[in-house]
Structure formats: structure tokens, C-alpha cells
Amino acid sequence: TKPAVTHNTYHTMTTAARLVSFFYLLLLIPFAINIGGASANAEINAMNSAGNDGLTWPDKDLVGMTGDEARAAVLAGVSTLSASKIEILPEDAMVTMDFVQDRVRIFVSDDGKVARQPHLG
């Protein structure tokens, strides 16, 4: 005789896997905040400051700049990057740990200044 089926194990496991995946994705969604928006003055200042010491990003230290100045310095330093791939985030933002070759994350403190040196990835 066949044993009585009391529940659908396949359906239960699929639902549990879906829930785990859903909550996992919620934890990994980066909370991108563009502080202040793009500023033409910030771009000009970053380009001028890049020429003053002869260094451009990634060799130039961007810590202490505003997020927009740092974005402009990154774009000036690596011309192949797209502005849409440069993210300005709060320094305590949760982000994914995947490596994206053409992405730069700029982490800023509460006052909008770069908290740590940005890098590709």
C-alpha cells in the first residue's frame, strides 16, 4: 500500500527557498543616496585640484572632498567610466560584495565628505 501524503514537501521547500531568497535580497539592496546632486562647480574644482599636485584618481587621495567633487575626480582620472556607475553612498550603507569592474562606490560621512578612499569594484 502507498503511504498517505500529508503535505507537499516540494511545494513547501520551494516556498521556503523563495522566502529566504526574498529576505536575502532585501538585505543586499544598496541604499544609494546621491547627496547634493551633480554640481558643475564641484566638477571644475575636482579637475583643477587634480592638476595642482599632478595626481589623478586612483592615485589622488579623495578623502575629505565632497561626494560630487570625488565623483568628478574619479571621472577625470578614468575616462572610460560611466557617471552612472559611480555611486555616492552613506559610509554605513549595506552593499553587495560582488566585484563589478567598472563600478566605483564613494562612501561619504554625514557631512557629505568622502569617508574612505574609493576604488574600482
Coordinates of C-alpha atoms in Angstrom, one line a residue:
T1 CA 0.0 0.0 0.0
K2 CA 1.1 3.6 -0.6
P3 CA 1.7 5.8 2.4
A4 CA -0.7 8.7 2.8
V5 CA 0.7 12.1 1.7
T6 CA 0.1 14.6 4.4
H7 CA 1.8 17.5 2.8
N8 CA 3.6 18.6 -0.4
T9 CA 7.3 18.6 0.5
Y10 CA 8.3 20.0 -2.9
H11 CA 5.9 22.9 -2.6
T12 CA 6.9 23.7 1.0
M13 CA 10.6 23.7 0.2
T14 CA 10.1 25.9 -2.9
T15 CA 8.1 28.4 -0.8
A16 CA 10.8 28.4 1.9
A17 CA 13.5 28.9 -0.7
R18 CA 11.6 31.8 -2.2
L19 CA 11.2 33.5 1.2
V20 CA 14.9 33.0 2.0
S21 CA 15.8 34.5 -1.4
F22 CA 13.4 37.4 -0.9
F23 CA 14.8 38.4 2.5
Y24 CA 18.4 37.9 1.4
L25 CA 17.8 40.3 -1.5
L26 CA 16.2 42.8 0.9
L27 CA 19.4 42.8 2.9
L28 CA 21.6 43.3 -0.1
I29 CA 19.8 46.2 -1.8
P30 CA 22.2 49.1 -1.7
F31 CA 20.7 52.3 -0.4
A32 CA 22.1 54.7 -2.8
I33 CA 21.8 58.3 -1.8
N34 CA 23.0 61.0 -4.1
I35 CA 24.0 63.8 -1.7
G36 CA 23.6 67.2 -3.2
G37 CA 23.2 66.1 -6.9
A38 CA 25.7 66.8 -9.6
S39 CA 27.4 70.1 -9.4
A40 CA 29.3 71.8 -12.2
N41 CA 31.4 73.8 -9.7
A42 CA 32.3 70.5 -7.9
E43 CA 33.5 69.0 -11.2
I44 CA 35.5 72.1 -12.1
N45 CA 37.1 72.2 -8.6
A46 CA 38.0 68.5 -8.8
M47 CA 39.6 68.9 -12.2
N48 CA 41.5 71.9 -11.1
S49 CA 42.7 70.2 -7.9
A50 CA 43.8 67.2 -9.9
G51 CA 46.1 69.3 -11.9
N52 CA 47.6 71.1 -8.9
D53 CA 49.5 68.1 -7.5
G54 CA 49.9 66.2 -10.7
L55 CA 47.9 63.2 -9.4
T56 CA 44.6 61.9 -10.7
W57 CA 42.4 59.3 -9.2
P58 CA 43.1 56.4 -8.3
D59 CA 46.5 57.8 -7.2
K60 CA 44.9 61.0 -5.8
D61 CA 43.5 60.8 -2.2
L62 CA 39.8 61.9 -2.3
V63 CA 39.2 61.6 1.4
G64 CA 37.7 64.9 2.7
M65 CA 36.3 66.1 -0.6
T66 CA 32.6 66.3 -1.1
G67 CA 30.8 63.4 -2.8
D68 CA 30.3 65.5 -6.0
E69 CA 34.0 66.6 -6.1
A70 CA 35.1 63.0 -5.7
R71 CA 32.8 61.8 -8.5
A72 CA 34.2 64.5 -10.8
A73 CA 37.8 63.5 -9.8
V74 CA 37.0 59.8 -10.5
L75 CA 35.6 60.6 -13.9
A76 CA 38.6 62.9 -14.7
G77 CA 41.0 60.1 -13.6
V78 CA 39.4 57.2 -15.5
S79 CA 37.8 58.4 -18.7
T80 CA 36.3 55.0 -19.5
L81 CA 34.0 55.1 -16.5
S82 CA 30.3 56.0 -16.9
A83 CA 28.9 58.5 -14.5
S84 CA 26.0 56.1 -13.8
K85 CA 28.5 53.5 -12.4
I86 CA 29.8 55.9 -9.7
E87 CA 27.6 55.6 -6.6
I88 CA 27.6 58.0 -3.7
L89 CA 26.6 56.2 -0.5
P90 CA 26.4 56.8 3.2
E91 CA 29.5 55.4 4.9
D92 CA 27.4 52.8 6.8
A93 CA 25.4 51.7 3.8
M94 CA 24.8 48.0 3.2
V95 CA 26.1 46.9 -0.2
T96 CA 26.7 43.7 -2.1
M97 CA 30.2 42.3 -2.0
D98 CA 30.2 41.4 -5.7
F99 CA 33.1 42.8 -7.9
V100 CA 31.9 45.0 -10.8
Q101 CA 34.9 46.1 -12.8
D102 CA 33.5 49.4 -13.9
R103 CA 31.8 50.5 -10.6
V104 CA 33.1 52.9 -8.1
R105 CA 31.4 53.4 -4.7
I106 CA 32.1 56.7 -2.9
F107 CA 31.2 56.4 0.8
V108 CA 30.5 59.8 2.5
S109 CA 30.0 60.7 6.1
D110 CA 27.0 62.6 7.5
D111 CA 28.5 65.9 6.4
G112 CA 28.8 64.8 2.8
K113 CA 32.6 64.4 2.8
V114 CA 34.4 61.3 1.5
A115 CA 35.0 59.0 4.4
R116 CA 37.4 56.5 2.8
Q117 CA 39.3 56.2 -0.5
P118 CA 37.1 55.0 -3.3
H119 CA 38.3 52.1 -5.5
L120 CA 37.1 50.1 -8.5
G121 CA 34.9 47.1 -7.9

